[in-house]
Tab-separated table of C-alpha atoms in Angstrom:
chain	number	residue	atom	x	y	z
A	1	MET	CA	21.434	6.794	22.961
A	2	ALA	CA	17.819	6.277	21.868
A	3	MET	CA	17.925	9.403	19.693
A	4	ALA	CA	21.191	8.250	18.110
A	5	ALA	CA	19.716	4.830	17.358
A	6	SER	CA	16.661	6.453	15.811
A	7	ALA	CA	18.843	8.693	13.638
A	8	CYS	CA	20.922	5.721	12.493
A	9	LYS	CA	17.760	3.828	11.605
A	10	GLY	CA	16.523	6.756	9.503
A	11	LEU	CA	19.873	7.048	7.704
A	12	LEU	CA	19.861	3.309	6.989
A	13	LEU	CA	16.446	3.472	5.385
A	14	VAL	CA	17.259	6.542	3.319
A	15	ALA	CA	20.501	4.942	2.113
A	16	LEU	CA	18.725	1.745	1.154
A	17	ALA	CA	15.994	3.564	-0.746
A	18	ALA	CA	18.636	5.515	-2.644
A	19	ALA	CA	20.462	2.317	-3.522
A	20	VAL	CA	17.374	0.714	-5.037
A	21	LEU	CA	16.125	3.700	-7.039
A	22	SER	CA	17.950	2.531	-10.148
A	23	THR	CA	15.937	-0.688	-10.109
A	24	ALA	CA	12.671	1.224	-9.803
A	25	SER	CA	12.906	3.884	-12.489
A	26	ALA	CA	15.848	5.872	-13.791
A	27	THR	CA	13.470	8.732	-14.642
A	28	LEU	CA	12.319	9.498	-11.093
A	29	GLN	CA	14.403	11.793	-8.896
A	30	TYR	CA	14.828	12.498	-5.214
A	31	ASP	CA	13.928	16.084	-4.233
A	32	PHE	CA	12.178	16.366	-7.586
A	33	TYR	CA	10.325	19.535	-6.525
A	34	SER	CA	13.307	21.224	-4.863
A	35	SER	CA	13.149	24.088	-7.391
A	36	SER	CA	9.564	24.069	-8.656
A	37	CYS	CA	7.864	23.586	-5.266
A	38	PRO	CA	10.396	23.360	-2.407
A	39	LYS	CA	7.733	22.908	0.267
A	40	ALA	CA	5.838	20.143	-1.547
A	41	GLU	CA	6.916	17.184	0.576
A	42	ASP	CA	6.576	19.161	3.809
A	43	VAL	CA	3.037	20.193	2.892
A	44	VAL	CA	2.092	16.599	2.052
A	45	ARG	CA	3.643	15.344	5.294
A	46	ASN	CA	1.899	17.929	7.460
A	47	ALA	CA	-1.486	17.275	5.839
A	48	THR	CA	-1.016	13.509	6.112
A	49	MET	CA	-0.075	13.791	9.788
A	50	LYS	CA	-3.196	15.847	10.485
A	51	ILE	CA	-5.432	13.346	8.684
A	52	ILE	CA	-3.992	10.311	10.493
A	53	ALA	CA	-4.127	12.131	13.845
A	54	GLY	CA	-7.859	12.581	13.273
A	55	ASN	CA	-8.383	9.023	12.029
A	56	PRO	CA	-5.556	6.546	12.753
A	57	THR	CA	-6.953	4.026	10.241
A	58	MET	CA	-5.981	6.335	7.379
A	59	GLY	CA	-2.308	5.327	7.441
A	60	ALA	CA	-3.210	1.891	6.149
A	61	ALA	CA	-5.673	3.418	3.691
A	62	PHE	CA	-2.966	5.558	2.047
A	63	VAL	CA	-0.584	2.606	1.713
A	64	ARG	CA	-3.310	0.433	0.220
A	65	LEU	CA	-4.318	3.136	-2.285
A	66	PHE	CA	-0.689	3.456	-3.364
A	67	PHE	CA	-0.383	-0.314	-3.823
A	68	HIS	CA	-3.565	-0.511	-5.888
A	69	ASP	CA	-2.570	2.488	-7.971
A	70	CYS	CA	0.857	1.125	-8.850
A	71	PHE	CA	-0.242	-2.422	-9.654
A	72	VAL	CA	-3.001	-1.317	-12.051
A	73	LYS	CA	-1.672	0.733	-14.999
A	74	GLY	CA	1.369	1.838	-12.994
A	75	CYS	CA	1.731	4.648	-10.454
A	76	ASP	CA	-0.292	7.216	-12.388
A	77	ALA	CA	-3.112	8.076	-9.935
A	78	SER	CA	-5.616	6.227	-12.140
A	79	ILE	CA	-7.154	4.772	-8.949
A	80	LEU	CA	-8.229	8.298	-7.969
A	81	LEU	CA	-10.259	9.161	-11.087
A	82	ASP	CA	-14.025	9.521	-10.733
A	83	GLN	CA	-16.578	8.277	-13.246
A	84	SER	CA	-16.840	10.508	-16.318
A	85	ASN	CA	-17.686	10.360	-20.026
A	86	SER	CA	-14.106	9.440	-20.907
A	87	ASN	CA	-13.812	7.026	-17.967
A	88	PRO	CA	-17.255	5.434	-17.561
A	89	GLN	CA	-15.940	2.505	-15.507
A	90	PRO	CA	-13.014	3.773	-13.417
A	91	GLU	CA	-11.026	1.479	-11.143
A	92	LYS	CA	-12.508	2.919	-7.964
A	93	LEU	CA	-15.926	1.440	-8.816
A	94	ALA	CA	-14.573	-2.116	-8.505
A	95	ILE	CA	-12.898	-2.131	-5.083
A	96	PRO	CA	-14.124	-0.598	-1.788
A	97	LEU	CA	-11.079	1.495	-0.898
A	98	ARG	CA	-10.894	4.442	1.492
A	99	GLY	CA	-8.913	7.656	1.364
A	100	TYR	CA	-10.075	9.414	-1.795
A	101	ASP	CA	-11.341	12.493	0.045
A	102	ALA	CA	-8.186	12.531	2.159
A	103	VAL	CA	-5.975	12.604	-0.951
A	104	ASN	CA	-8.095	15.466	-2.298
A	105	THR	CA	-7.505	17.331	0.963
A	106	ILE	CA	-3.745	16.896	0.624
A	107	LYS	CA	-3.872	17.962	-3.025
A	108	ALA	CA	-5.754	21.140	-2.091
A	109	ALA	CA	-3.097	21.983	0.498
A	110	VAL	CA	-0.339	21.519	-2.086
A	111	GLU	CA	-2.232	23.516	-4.739
A	112	ALA	CA	-2.523	26.410	-2.290
A	113	VAL	CA	1.283	26.602	-2.218
A	114	CYS	CA	2.240	25.537	-5.764
A	115	PRO	CA	-0.729	25.400	-8.150
A	116	GLY	CA	-0.391	23.049	-11.117
A	117	VAL	CA	3.035	21.687	-10.173
A	118	VAL	CA	2.756	18.524	-8.066
A	119	SER	CA	1.052	15.456	-9.509
A	120	CYS	CA	-1.583	13.433	-7.689
A	121	ALA	CA	0.562	10.351	-8.348
A	122	ASP	CA	3.448	11.890	-6.403
A	123	ILE	CA	1.150	13.129	-3.639
A	124	LEU	CA	-0.139	9.577	-3.153
A	125	ALA	CA	3.422	8.196	-3.115
A	126	TYR	CA	4.530	10.761	-0.524
A	127	ALA	CA	1.427	10.197	1.621
A	128	ALA	CA	2.082	6.437	1.626
A	129	ARG	CA	5.714	7.053	2.629
A	130	ASP	CA	4.629	9.445	5.372
A	131	SER	CA	2.109	6.882	6.626
A	132	ALA	CA	5.051	4.583	7.371
A	133	MET	CA	6.623	7.376	9.394
A	134	ILE	CA	3.444	8.182	11.328
A	135	SER	CA	2.091	4.669	11.829
A	136	GLY	CA	5.372	2.742	11.804
A	137	GLY	CA	7.943	5.103	13.279
A	138	PHE	CA	10.389	4.957	10.352
A	139	THR	CA	10.875	6.986	7.221
A	140	PHE	CA	12.750	6.955	3.941
A	141	ALA	CA	13.245	9.053	0.828
A	142	MET	CA	10.677	8.668	-1.951
A	143	PRO	CA	11.600	9.891	-5.444
A	144	GLY	CA	9.218	12.068	-7.434
A	145	GLY	CA	8.505	13.002	-11.021
A	146	ARG	CA	5.442	10.850	-11.720
A	147	ARG	CA	2.740	12.391	-13.859
A	148	ASP	CA	-0.971	11.666	-13.794
A	149	GLY	CA	-2.699	9.385	-16.270
A	150	VAL	CA	-5.903	10.321	-18.054
A	151	ALA	CA	-7.531	6.875	-18.190
A	152	SER	CA	-8.942	4.485	-15.597
A	153	ASP	CA	-10.720	1.220	-16.398
A	154	LEU	CA	-11.840	-1.361	-13.856
A	155	ASN	CA	-11.380	-4.053	-16.513
A	156	ASP	CA	-7.619	-3.629	-16.066
A	157	ILE	CA	-7.818	-4.876	-12.482
A	158	PRO	CA	-8.252	-8.679	-12.767
A	159	ALA	CA	-5.052	-9.231	-14.739
A	160	SER	CA	-3.044	-6.751	-12.663
A	161	LEU	CA	-3.910	-7.059	-8.999
A	162	PRO	CA	-2.905	-10.036	-6.842
A	163	SER	CA	-5.824	-11.735	-5.097
A	164	PRO	CA	-6.130	-12.572	-1.353
A	165	SER	CA	-6.786	-16.169	-2.439
A	166	MET	CA	-3.532	-16.592	-4.374
A	167	GLN	CA	-0.907	-19.204	-3.508
A	168	VAL	CA	2.737	-18.265	-3.119
A	169	GLN	CA	3.894	-19.110	-6.660
A	170	GLN	CA	1.001	-17.123	-8.112
A	171	LEU	CA	1.957	-14.177	-5.927
A	172	ILE	CA	5.602	-14.398	-6.970
A	173	SER	CA	4.521	-14.390	-10.625
A	174	SER	CA	2.153	-11.461	-10.063
A	175	PHE	CA	4.841	-9.368	-8.396
A	176	GLY	CA	7.425	-10.495	-10.937
A	177	ALA	CA	5.238	-9.185	-13.757
A	178	LYS	CA	5.614	-5.744	-12.163
A	179	GLY	CA	9.382	-6.047	-11.817
A	180	LEU	CA	9.257	-6.886	-8.115
A	181	SER	CA	10.998	-9.813	-6.426
A	182	ALA	CA	9.869	-12.442	-3.937
A	183	ASP	CA	11.738	-10.401	-1.301
A	184	ASP	CA	9.599	-7.388	-2.235
A	185	LEU	CA	6.454	-9.518	-2.025
A	186	VAL	CA	7.251	-10.625	1.516
A	187	ALA	CA	8.409	-7.171	2.634
A	188	LEU	CA	5.330	-5.380	1.298
A	189	SER	CA	3.011	-8.002	2.777
A	190	GLY	CA	4.023	-6.553	6.134
A	191	ALA	CA	1.574	-3.734	5.406
A	192	HIS	CA	-1.105	-6.236	6.436
A	193	SER	CA	-0.026	-5.558	10.007
A	194	PHE	CA	-2.451	-2.645	9.938
A	195	GLY	CA	-5.718	-1.701	8.286
A	196	GLN	CA	-9.145	-3.171	7.730
A	197	THR	CA	-10.751	-5.826	5.575
A	198	HIS	CA	-14.228	-7.314	5.137
A	199	CYS	CA	-15.670	-10.679	6.118
A	200	SER	CA	-16.255	-11.560	2.472
A	201	PHE	CA	-12.480	-11.828	1.960
A	202	VAL	CA	-12.029	-14.062	5.009
A	203	THR	CA	-14.999	-16.459	4.959
A	204	PRO	CA	-13.499	-18.774	2.281
A	205	ARG	CA	-10.960	-19.797	4.948
A	206	LEU	CA	-13.644	-20.279	7.601
A	207	TYR	CA	-16.358	-22.308	5.827
A	208	PRO	CA	-17.461	-24.997	5.225
A	209	SER	CA	-14.579	-25.953	7.527
A	210	LEU	CA	-11.733	-24.018	9.078
A	211	ASP	CA	-8.581	-23.777	6.971
A	212	LYS	CA	-6.121	-26.267	8.476
A	213	THR	CA	-3.309	-23.709	8.332
A	214	MET	CA	-5.233	-21.255	10.543
A	215	ASP	CA	-4.823	-21.239	14.315
A	216	LYS	CA	-7.991	-22.833	15.748
A	217	ALA	CA	-8.658	-20.245	18.443
A	218	PHE	CA	-8.025	-17.412	15.984
A	219	GLY	CA	-10.338	-19.063	13.454
A	220	ALA	CA	-13.102	-19.571	16.018
A	221	ALA	CA	-12.934	-15.887	16.923
A	222	LEU	CA	-13.225	-14.959	13.243
A	223	GLN	CA	-16.223	-17.264	12.841
A	224	ASN	CA	-17.912	-15.331	15.634
A	225	GLU	CA	-17.156	-12.073	13.846
A	226	CYS	CA	-18.122	-13.439	10.426
A	227	PRO	CA	-21.090	-15.860	10.709
A	228	ARG	CA	-21.546	-18.197	7.774
A	229	ARG	CA	-24.684	-16.402	6.626
A	230	GLY	CA	-23.736	-13.023	8.022
A	231	PRO	CA	-23.113	-9.785	6.118
A	232	GLY	CA	-20.040	-10.078	3.912
A	233	GLY	CA	-19.393	-6.372	4.256
A	234	ALA	CA	-18.748	-6.496	7.997
A	235	VAL	CA	-15.452	-4.757	8.775
A	236	LEU	CA	-12.545	-6.573	10.438
A	237	ASN	CA	-9.128	-5.397	11.504
A	238	ASN	CA	-6.466	-7.016	9.348
A	239	ASN	CA	-4.516	-7.624	12.531
A	240	ASN	CA	-6.631	-8.018	15.654
A	241	VAL	CA	-3.725	-9.562	17.562
A	242	THR	CA	-2.067	-6.192	18.182
A	243	ASP	CA	-2.748	-2.523	17.399
A	244	PRO	CA	-4.555	-2.509	14.021
A	245	ASN	CA	-3.250	0.991	13.289
A	246	ALA	CA	0.466	0.250	13.772
A	247	LEU	CA	2.720	-0.712	10.866
A	248	THR	CA	5.138	-3.229	12.402
A	249	ASN	CA	6.803	-6.579	11.821
A	250	GLN	CA	4.176	-8.186	14.081
A	251	TYR	CA	2.557	-9.393	10.866
A	252	TYR	CA	5.308	-11.965	10.349
A	253	LYS	CA	4.879	-13.323	13.869
A	254	ASN	CA	1.174	-13.651	13.101
A	255	VAL	CA	1.938	-15.537	9.883
A	256	ILE	CA	4.144	-17.990	11.791
A	257	ALA	CA	1.378	-18.447	14.386
A	258	GLY	CA	-1.332	-19.028	11.746
A	259	GLN	CA	-3.139	-15.865	12.838
A	260	VAL	CA	-3.610	-14.031	9.550
A	261	MET	CA	-6.677	-13.337	7.454
A	262	PHE	CA	-5.839	-14.246	3.888
A	263	THR	CA	-4.611	-17.282	2.006
A	264	SER	CA	-2.100	-14.931	0.375
A	265	ASP	CA	-0.644	-14.243	3.823
A	266	GLN	CA	-0.458	-17.795	5.160
A	267	THR	CA	0.897	-19.184	1.903
A	268	LEU	CA	4.156	-17.306	2.471
A	269	THR	CA	5.141	-20.176	4.793
A	270	SER	CA	4.532	-22.828	2.115
A	271	SER	CA	7.720	-22.065	0.176
A	272	ALA	CA	11.111	-22.595	1.805
A	273	ALA	CA	12.453	-19.328	0.384
A	274	THR	CA	9.556	-17.092	1.433
A	275	ALA	CA	9.196	-18.908	4.778
A	276	LYS	CA	12.817	-18.009	5.543
A	277	MET	CA	12.093	-14.375	4.715
A	278	VAL	CA	9.064	-14.437	7.016
A	279	GLN	CA	11.187	-15.829	9.852
A	280	ASP	CA	13.909	-13.230	9.285
A	281	ASN	CA	11.466	-10.298	9.171
A	282	ALA	CA	9.794	-11.561	12.345
A	283	ALA	CA	13.133	-11.655	14.158
A	284	ASN	CA	14.662	-8.428	12.770
A	285	PRO	CA	12.308	-5.419	12.814
A	286	VAL	CA	14.894	-2.881	11.598
A	287	ALA	CA	15.924	-5.155	8.711
A	288	TRP	CA	12.262	-5.478	7.748
A	289	MET	CA	11.824	-1.691	7.838
A	290	ALA	CA	14.745	-1.323	5.422
A	291	ARG	CA	13.318	-4.002	3.104
A	292	PHE	CA	9.883	-2.403	3.244
A	293	ALA	CA	11.377	0.995	2.388
A	294	GLY	CA	13.269	-0.388	-0.596
A	295	ALA	CA	10.219	-2.306	-1.830
A	296	MET	CA	8.023	0.802	-1.571
A	297	VAL	CA	10.504	2.771	-3.680
A	298	ARG	CA	10.672	0.006	-6.289
A	299	MET	CA	6.890	-0.318	-6.367
A	300	GLY	CA	6.671	3.450	-6.772
A	301	GLY	CA	8.575	3.148	-10.056
A	302	ILE	CA	6.171	0.742	-11.780
A	303	GLU	CA	5.193	1.947	-15.274
A	304	VAL	CA	5.414	5.612	-14.331
A	305	LEU	CA	4.544	8.474	-16.670
A	306	THR	CA	7.210	11.185	-16.736
A	307	ALA	CA	8.407	14.261	-18.659
A	308	THR	CA	5.591	15.230	-21.062
A	309	GLN	CA	3.530	12.070	-20.625
A	310	GLY	CA	0.131	12.380	-18.965
A	311	GLU	CA	-0.628	15.599	-17.107
A	312	ILE	CA	-0.543	17.319	-13.724
A	313	ARG	CA	-4.184	17.167	-12.628
A	314	ASN	CA	-5.768	20.207	-11.033
A	315	PHE	CA	-8.074	17.897	-9.058
A	316	CYS	CA	-7.180	14.290	-8.328
A	317	GLY	CA	-10.623	12.927	-9.171
A	318	ALA	CA	-10.820	14.369	-12.686
A	319	THR	CA	-8.644	14.855	-15.748
A	320	ASN	CA	-7.951	18.448	-16.740
A	321	SER	CA	-10.217	18.123	-19.771
A	322	GLY	CA	-13.089	17.490	-17.379
A	323	SER	CA	-14.694	14.957	-19.693
């Protein structure tokens, strides 16, 4: 019975992702590499599984990289580009993200099978999807066909990326500008059930006085971890209530309890509409998984490059021109 339930869950998520593809991008396709590189998704999955087995924190890192990539200039792997003459101030210089070397490892594995065929943008999308499978226990189909951009500029970030200090209406507007709904906002916020952050992002809610929306015991524990004059770079688990490496709907229970790190998390209870979504996701884990899957597919269609646009990078950290 358990195996049958698991199979039904997987079919539900795949069906939902298929249903929402048209709202993400009509130019992306499922099984995009079925002819040009039939083993592409299997190679990405196997490499991603090996990486997360060695370091369980990497599941959250892949999902976060995918989010940052898609929200800034679209899902074009611009977040992966290193500093160069043509990109003197790439996005990666502005935000302390992890996973760049891991993506390069996956890319090398794919290149060994199908050189010059699979984009870094698609590899990142597949790795994020596979992170949900490995760290969350559910999977879904992710369309492919994205091509890699040739530009990356950290100055594009402020107007594109939602901030941890945003209030709910600001978040809804930020997601809306990318073609995503309030439902998508709440569903994707569930990724804060796993991963790491730094004290510098949390201390505004701790000092000079504890944020009134934060659980007092939870806040006191954070104050111990993040002293007022302590190092802002100290690492915290996004969710120290449960397993910080598990992608689950526990996040929504934490939001209800006032045990979350960011203003952008707690503010989801300040609007009747988003508060209802939080309650529903907390009570219905399989429904949340389906919503998360659909939102990931839609996010994966933001401002994509396809057909002859962009390029297929040989190395994810550099454009093919090398400049």
